[in-house]
Amino acid sequence: MNTGKIRTALLAPALALILAGTAGCAGGGSPAPASSAPPAATASPDNTGMNGPAASAAATITIKDFGYGAPITVPPGATVTATNQDSARHTVTADEGSAFSVDVQGSGGTGTFTAPARPGTYAYHCDFHPDMHGTLIVK
């Protein structure tokens, strides 16, 4: 039995498959499959991802150290979540009228409200702590 002929007979088809597989790598082959990884989140705990001209369909106001953080921008009717990292209870209450108000328990409590349908700048405060003020921009 000639082992050289057997090796060649076995290696030839494997080599042909390898060469055929690399031929498509020079371009013109089928496109690479799209990634199934989820898109990166844009919001951050300090709301920096929610600021600026781009609005988001949902936003978070993070209450921390008896403050609301930077103003956030949302589209009309967006769902806004308030997360309270303080131990004290707070509210997010529109300064004028009854555009929105939510009571948020301390130590990680959350509450949600719907942003006003009318674009504008809405100042808000905490009913329990008069020095707390924030701004919601609807556009």
PDB file of N, CA and C in Angstrom, residues 69-139:
ATOM      1  N   GLY A  69     -30.306  67.090  38.988  1.00  0.00           N
ATOM      2  CA  GLY A  69     -29.361  66.971  37.884  1.00  0.00           C
ATOM      3  C   GLY A  69     -29.673  67.964  36.778  1.00  0.00           C
ATOM      4  N   ALA A  70     -29.019  67.792  35.656  1.00  0.00           N
ATOM      5  CA  ALA A  70     -29.158  68.697  34.506  1.00  0.00           C
ATOM      6  C   ALA A  70     -30.542  68.563  33.879  1.00  0.00           C
ATOM      7  N   PRO A  71     -30.997  69.607  33.185  1.00  0.00           N
ATOM      8  CA  PRO A  71     -32.280  69.514  32.472  1.00  0.00           C
ATOM      9  C   PRO A  71     -32.251  68.357  31.471  1.00  0.00           C
ATOM     10  N   ILE A  72     -33.420  67.769  31.230  1.00  0.00           N
ATOM     11  CA  ILE A  72     -33.520  66.718  30.226  1.00  0.00           C
ATOM     12  C   ILE A  72     -34.509  67.144  29.150  1.00  0.00           C
ATOM     13  N   THR A  73     -34.313  66.618  27.960  1.00  0.00           N
ATOM     14  CA  THR A  73     -35.166  66.935  26.818  1.00  0.00           C
ATOM     15  C   THR A  73     -35.883  65.675  26.373  1.00  0.00           C
ATOM     16  N   VAL A  74     -37.202  65.789  26.194  1.00  0.00           N
ATOM     17  CA  VAL A  74     -38.028  64.650  25.784  1.00  0.00           C
ATOM     18  C   VAL A  74     -39.027  65.109  24.722  1.00  0.00           C
ATOM     19  N   PRO A  75     -39.520  64.176  23.922  1.00  0.00           N
ATOM     20  CA  PRO A  75     -40.593  64.531  22.991  1.00  0.00           C
ATOM     21  C   PRO A  75     -41.928  64.619  23.735  1.00  0.00           C
ATOM     22  N   PRO A  76     -42.911  65.288  23.154  1.00  0.00           N
ATOM     23  CA  PRO A  76     -44.230  65.355  23.791  1.00  0.00           C
ATOM     24  C   PRO A  76     -44.780  63.954  24.062  1.00  0.00           C
ATOM     25  N   GLY A  77     -45.339  63.772  25.236  1.00  0.00           N
ATOM     26  CA  GLY A  77     -45.963  62.503  25.592  1.00  0.00           C
ATOM     27  C   GLY A  77     -45.007  61.395  26.003  1.00  0.00           C
ATOM     28  N   ALA A  78     -43.721  61.700  26.122  1.00  0.00           N
ATOM     29  CA  ALA A  78     -42.742  60.671  26.515  1.00  0.00           C
ATOM     30  C   ALA A  78     -42.982  60.222  27.946  1.00  0.00           C
ATOM     31  N   THR A  79     -42.575  59.009  28.244  1.00  0.00           N
ATOM     32  CA  THR A  79     -42.614  58.504  29.608  1.00  0.00           C
ATOM     33  C   THR A  79     -41.344  58.952  30.318  1.00  0.00           C
ATOM     34  N   VAL A  80     -41.504  59.605  31.445  1.00  0.00           N
ATOM     35  CA  VAL A  80     -40.375  60.078  32.238  1.00  0.00           C
ATOM     36  C   VAL A  80     -40.372  59.312  33.555  1.00  0.00           C
ATOM     37  N   THR A  81     -39.235  58.719  33.882  1.00  0.00           N
ATOM     38  CA  THR A  81     -39.078  57.981  35.133  1.00  0.00           C
ATOM     39  C   THR A  81     -38.213  58.792  36.077  1.00  0.00           C
ATOM     40  N   ALA A  82     -38.650  58.938  37.303  1.00  0.00           N
ATOM     41  CA  ALA A  82     -37.851  59.590  38.340  1.00  0.00           C
ATOM     42  C   ALA A  82     -37.344  58.506  39.282  1.00  0.00           C
ATOM     43  N   THR A  83     -36.027  58.474  39.470  1.00  0.00           N
ATOM     44  CA  THR A  83     -35.391  57.511  40.363  1.00  0.00           C
ATOM     45  C   THR A  83     -34.767  58.273  41.518  1.00  0.00           C
ATOM     46  N   ASN A  84     -35.092  57.882  42.735  1.00  0.00           N
ATOM     47  CA  ASN A  84     -34.648  58.603  43.921  1.00  0.00           C
ATOM     48  C   ASN A  84     -33.524  57.841  44.614  1.00  0.00           C
ATOM     49  N   GLN A  85     -32.312  58.382  44.547  1.00  0.00           N
ATOM     50  CA  GLN A  85     -31.172  57.762  45.214  1.00  0.00           C
ATOM     51  C   GLN A  85     -30.963  58.300  46.631  1.00  0.00           C
ATOM     52  N   ASP A  86     -31.729  59.303  47.026  1.00  0.00           N
ATOM     53  CA  ASP A  86     -31.662  59.817  48.396  1.00  0.00           C
ATOM     54  C   ASP A  86     -32.488  58.915  49.316  1.00  0.00           C
ATOM     55  N   SER A  87     -32.260  59.044  50.616  1.00  0.00           N
ATOM     56  CA  SER A  87     -33.071  58.273  51.556  1.00  0.00           C
ATOM     57  C   SER A  87     -34.410  58.975  51.827  1.00  0.00           C
ATOM     58  N   ALA A  88     -34.470  60.276  51.586  1.00  0.00           N
ATOM     59  CA  ALA A  88     -35.698  61.042  51.823  1.00  0.00           C
ATOM     60  C   ALA A  88     -36.659  60.916  50.645  1.00  0.00           C
ATOM     61  N   ARG A  89     -37.934  61.006  50.929  1.00  0.00           N
ATOM     62  CA  ARG A  89     -38.986  61.013  49.909  1.00  0.00           C
ATOM     63  C   ARG A  89     -38.971  62.357  49.177  1.00  0.00           C
ATOM     64  N   HIS A  90     -39.204  62.351  47.858  1.00  0.00           N
ATOM     65  CA  HIS A  90     -39.255  63.565  47.046  1.00  0.00           C
ATOM     66  C   HIS A  90     -40.437  63.510  46.087  1.00  0.00           C
ATOM     67  N   THR A  91     -40.716  64.660  45.462  1.00  0.00           N
ATOM     68  CA  THR A  91     -41.681  64.705  44.366  1.00  0.00           C
ATOM     69  C   THR A  91     -41.026  65.392  43.177  1.00  0.00           C
ATOM     70  N   VAL A  92     -41.593  65.146  42.010  1.00  0.00           N
ATOM     71  CA  VAL A  92     -41.260  65.892  40.797  1.00  0.00           C
ATOM     72  C   VAL A  92     -42.589  66.507  40.386  1.00  0.00           C
ATOM     73  N   THR A  93     -42.756  67.799  40.698  1.00  0.00           N
ATOM     74  CA  THR A  93     -44.037  68.476  40.524  1.00  0.00           C
ATOM     75  C   THR A  93     -43.855  69.732  39.685  1.00  0.00           C
ATOM     76  N   ALA A  94     -44.631  69.855  38.613  1.00  0.00           N
ATOM     77  CA  ALA A  94     -44.562  71.029  37.749  1.00  0.00           C
ATOM     78  C   ALA A  94     -44.846  72.288  38.570  1.00  0.00           C
ATOM     79  N   ASP A  95     -44.067  73.357  38.312  1.00  0.00           N
ATOM     80  CA  ASP A  95     -44.258  74.613  39.034  1.00  0.00           C
ATOM     81  C   ASP A  95     -45.607  75.249  38.729  1.00  0.00           C
ATOM     82  N   GLU A  96     -46.049  75.145  37.477  1.00  0.00           N
ATOM     83  CA  GLU A  96     -47.300  75.791  37.074  1.00  0.00           C
ATOM     84  C   GLU A  96     -48.318  74.758  36.621  1.00  0.00           C
ATOM     85  N   GLY A  97     -49.541  74.934  37.074  1.00  0.00           N
ATOM     86  CA  GLY A  97     -50.624  74.053  36.642  1.00  0.00           C
ATOM     87  C   GLY A  97     -50.447  72.639  37.145  1.00  0.00           C
ATOM     88  N   SER A  98     -51.033  71.717  36.414  1.00  0.00           N
ATOM     89  CA  SER A  98     -50.971  70.304  36.804  1.00  0.00           C
ATOM     90  C   SER A  98     -50.381  69.466  35.666  1.00  0.00           C
ATOM     91  N   ALA A  99     -49.341  69.983  35.028  1.00  0.00           N
ATOM     92  CA  ALA A  99     -48.733  69.290  33.887  1.00  0.00           C
ATOM     93  C   ALA A  99     -48.218  67.910  34.280  1.00  0.00           C
ATOM     94  N   PHE A 100     -47.634  67.785  35.466  1.00  0.00           N
ATOM     95  CA  PHE A 100     -47.164  66.495  35.956  1.00  0.00           C
ATOM     96  C   PHE A 100     -46.823  66.599  37.434  1.00  0.00           C
ATOM     97  N   SER A 101     -46.916  65.479  38.113  1.00  0.00           N
ATOM     98  CA  SER A 101     -46.508  65.373  39.509  1.00  0.00           C
ATOM     99  C   SER A 101     -46.375  63.893  39.838  1.00  0.00           C
ATOM    100  N   VAL A 102     -45.261  63.552  40.464  1.00  0.00           N
ATOM    101  CA  VAL A 102     -45.049  62.172  40.874  1.00  0.00           C
ATOM    102  C   VAL A 102     -44.345  62.178  42.226  1.00  0.00           C
ATOM    103  N   ASP A 103     -44.781  61.288  43.105  1.00  0.00           N
ATOM    104  CA  ASP A 103     -44.207  61.114  44.437  1.00  0.00           C
ATOM    105  C   ASP A 103     -43.230  59.939  44.348  1.00  0.00           C
ATOM    106  N   VAL A 104     -41.999  60.137  44.829  1.00  0.00           N
ATOM    107  CA  VAL A 104     -40.978  59.100  44.693  1.00  0.00           C
ATOM    108  C   VAL A 104     -40.393  58.772  46.067  1.00  0.00           C
ATOM    109  N   GLN A 105     -40.613  57.544  46.510  1.00  0.00           N
ATOM    110  CA  GLN A 105     -40.065  57.100  47.791  1.00  0.00           C
ATOM    111  C   GLN A 105     -38.542  57.088  47.738  1.00  0.00           C
ATOM    112  N   GLY A 106     -37.895  57.195  48.887  1.00  0.00           N
ATOM    113  CA  GLY A 106     -36.439  57.219  48.962  1.00  0.00           C
ATOM    114  C   GLY A 106     -35.794  55.856  48.816  1.00  0.00           C
ATOM    115  N   SER A 107     -34.465  55.869  48.785  1.00  0.00           N
ATOM    116  CA  SER A 107     -33.649  54.652  48.750  1.00  0.00           C
ATOM    117  C   SER A 107     -33.940  53.765  47.547  1.00  0.00           C
ATOM    118  N   GLY A 108     -33.944  54.378  46.358  1.00  0.00           N
ATOM    119  CA  GLY A 108     -34.126  53.613  45.130  1.00  0.00           C
ATOM    120  C   GLY A 108     -35.525  53.574  44.578  1.00  0.00           C
ATOM    121  N   GLY A 109     -36.441  54.303  45.197  1.00  0.00           N
ATOM    122  CA  GLY A 109     -37.809  54.336  44.692  1.00  0.00           C
ATOM    123  C   GLY A 109     -37.888  54.979  43.321  1.00  0.00           C
ATOM    124  N   THR A 110     -38.902  54.594  42.556  1.00  0.00           N
ATOM    125  CA  THR A 110     -39.119  55.189  41.240  1.00  0.00           C
ATOM    126  C   THR A 110     -40.573  55.572  41.081  1.00  0.00           C
ATOM    127  N   GLY A 111     -40.795  56.485  40.177  1.00  0.00           N
ATOM    128  CA  GLY A 111     -42.134  56.892  39.803  1.00  0.00           C
ATOM    129  C   GLY A 111     -42.091  57.363  38.362  1.00  0.00           C
ATOM    130  N   THR A 112     -43.198  57.262  37.658  1.00  0.00           N
ATOM    131  CA  THR A 112     -43.234  57.701  36.259  1.00  0.00           C
ATOM    132  C   THR A 112     -44.376  58.681  36.041  1.00  0.00           C
ATOM    133  N   PHE A 113     -44.181  59.506  35.014  1.00  0.00           N
ATOM    134  CA  PHE A 113     -45.239  60.396  34.568  1.00  0.00           C
ATOM    135  C   PHE A 113     -45.085  60.596  33.071  1.00  0.00           C
ATOM    136  N   THR A 114     -46.120  61.125  32.459  1.00  0.00           N
ATOM    137  CA  THR A 114     -46.107  61.403  31.029  1.00  0.00           C
ATOM    138  C   THR A 114     -45.788  62.869  30.817  1.00  0.00           C
ATOM    139  N   ALA A 115     -44.802  63.124  29.960  1.00  0.00           N
ATOM    140  CA  ALA A 115     -44.434  64.510  29.651  1.00  0.00           C
ATOM    141  C   ALA A 115     -45.621  65.209  28.990  1.00  0.00           C
ATOM    142  N   PRO A 116     -45.732  66.510  29.191  1.00  0.00           N
ATOM    143  CA  PRO A 116     -46.824  67.257  28.561  1.00  0.00           C
ATOM    144  C   PRO A 116     -46.823  67.107  27.041  1.00  0.00           C
ATOM    145  N   ALA A 117     -48.004  67.217  26.448  1.00  0.00           N
ATOM    146  CA  ALA A 117     -48.140  67.116  24.992  1.00  0.00           C
ATOM    147  C   ALA A 117     -47.695  68.397  24.291  1.00  0.00           C
ATOM    148  N   ARG A 118     -47.724  69.506  25.011  1.00  0.00           N
ATOM    149  CA  ARG A 118     -47.361  70.794  24.418  1.00  0.00           C
ATOM    150  C   ARG A 118     -45.864  71.056  24.613  1.00  0.00           C
ATOM    151  N   PRO A 119     -45.121  71.305  23.517  1.00  0.00           N
ATOM    152  CA  PRO A 119     -43.694  71.637  23.646  1.00  0.00           C
ATOM    153  C   PRO A 119     -43.493  72.882  24.508  1.00  0.00           C
ATOM    154  N   GLY A 120     -42.396  72.900  25.211  1.00  0.00           N
ATOM    155  CA  GLY A 120     -42.072  74.039  26.058  1.00  0.00           C
ATOM    156  C   GLY A 120     -41.068  73.640  27.126  1.00  0.00           C
ATOM    157  N   THR A 121     -40.743  74.612  27.974  1.00  0.00           N
ATOM    158  CA  THR A 121     -39.828  74.386  29.085  1.00  0.00           C
ATOM    159  C   THR A 121     -40.648  74.386  30.365  1.00  0.00           C
ATOM    160  N   TYR A 122     -40.556  73.304  31.100  1.00  0.00           N
ATOM    161  CA  TYR A 122     -41.352  73.122  32.304  1.00  0.00           C
ATOM    162  C   TYR A 122     -40.440  73.062  33.533  1.00  0.00           C
ATOM    163  N   ALA A 123     -40.562  74.062  34.379  1.00  0.00           N
ATOM    164  CA  ALA A 123     -39.829  74.065  35.644  1.00  0.00           C
ATOM    165  C   ALA A 123     -40.584  73.172  36.618  1.00  0.00           C
ATOM    166  N   TYR A 124     -39.839  72.473  37.474  1.00  0.00           N
ATOM    167  CA  TYR A 124     -40.474  71.639  38.484  1.00  0.00           C
ATOM    168  C   TYR A 124     -39.722  71.736  39.802  1.00  0.00           C
ATOM    169  N   HIS A 125     -40.348  71.217  40.855  1.00  0.00           N
ATOM    170  CA  HIS A 125     -39.796  71.322  42.203  1.00  0.00           C
ATOM    171  C   HIS A 125     -40.196  70.097  43.024  1.00  0.00           C
ATOM    172  N   CYS A 126     -39.673  70.031  44.245  1.00  0.00           N
ATOM    173  CA  CYS A 126     -40.064  69.005  45.214  1.00  0.00           C
ATOM    174  C   CYS A 126     -41.012  69.650  46.219  1.00  0.00           C
ATOM    175  N   ASP A 127     -42.170  69.044  46.417  1.00  0.00           N
ATOM    176  CA  ASP A 127     -43.140  69.580  47.378  1.00  0.00           C
ATOM    177  C   ASP A 127     -42.603  69.588  48.802  1.00  0.00           C
ATOM    178  N   PHE A 128     -41.695  68.665  49.126  1.00  0.00           N
ATOM    179  CA  PHE A 128     -41.184  68.543  50.486  1.00  0.00           C
ATOM    180  C   PHE A 128     -39.923  69.368  50.744  1.00  0.00           C
ATOM    181  N   HIS A 129     -39.201  69.705  49.698  1.00  0.00           N
ATOM    182  CA  HIS A 129     -37.913  70.395  49.842  1.00  0.00           C
ATOM    183  C   HIS A 129     -37.882  71.588  48.875  1.00  0.00           C
ATOM    184  N   PRO A 130     -38.265  72.774  49.327  1.00  0.00           N
ATOM    185  CA  PRO A 130     -38.450  73.935  48.449  1.00  0.00           C
ATOM    186  C   PRO A 130     -37.181  74.401  47.724  1.00  0.00           C
ATOM    187  N   ASP A 131     -36.011  73.958  48.139  1.00  0.00           N
ATOM    188  CA  ASP A 131     -34.784  74.361  47.443  1.00  0.00           C
ATOM    189  C   ASP A 131     -34.459  73.474  46.244  1.00  0.00           C
ATOM    190  N   MET A 132     -35.228  72.428  46.035  1.00  0.00           N
ATOM    191  CA  MET A 132     -34.991  71.526  44.908  1.00  0.00           C
ATOM    192  C   MET A 132     -35.772  72.001  43.690  1.00  0.00           C
ATOM    193  N   HIS A 133     -35.047  72.262  42.585  1.00  0.00           N
ATOM    194  CA  HIS A 133     -35.672  72.714  41.334  1.00  0.00           C
ATOM    195  C   HIS A 133     -35.027  72.011  40.152  1.00  0.00           C
ATOM    196  N   GLY A 134     -35.823  71.759  39.128  1.00  0.00           N
ATOM    197  CA  GLY A 134     -35.324  71.131  37.910  1.00  0.00           C
ATOM    198  C   GLY A 134     -36.065  71.664  36.702  1.00  0.00           C
ATOM    199  N   THR A 135     -35.631  71.212  35.512  1.00  0.00           N
ATOM    200  CA  THR A 135     -36.232  71.667  34.263  1.00  0.00           C
ATOM    201  C   THR A 135     -36.433  70.489  33.328  1.00  0.00           C
ATOM    202  N   LEU A 136     -37.631  70.413  32.753  1.00  0.00           N
ATOM    203  CA  LEU A 136     -37.962  69.424  31.733  1.00  0.00           C
ATOM    204  C   LEU A 136     -38.243  70.206  30.444  1.00  0.00           C
ATOM    205  N   ILE A 137     -37.538  69.852  29.379  1.00  0.00           N
ATOM    206  CA  ILE A 137     -37.739  70.501  28.087  1.00  0.00           C
ATOM    207  C   ILE A 137     -38.483  69.529  27.184  1.00  0.00           C
ATOM    208  N   VAL A 138     -39.613  69.961  26.668  1.00  0.00           N
ATOM    209  CA  VAL A 138     -40.426  69.131  25.775  1.00  0.00           C
ATOM    210  C   VAL A 138     -40.347  69.755  24.381  1.00  0.00           C
ATOM    211  N   LYS A 139     -39.787  68.966  23.435  1.00  0.00           N
ATOM    212  CA  LYS A 139     -39.770  69.432  22.035  1.00  0.00           C
ATOM    213  C   LYS A 139     -39.661  68.284  21.075  1.00  0.00           C
TER     214      LYS A 139
END
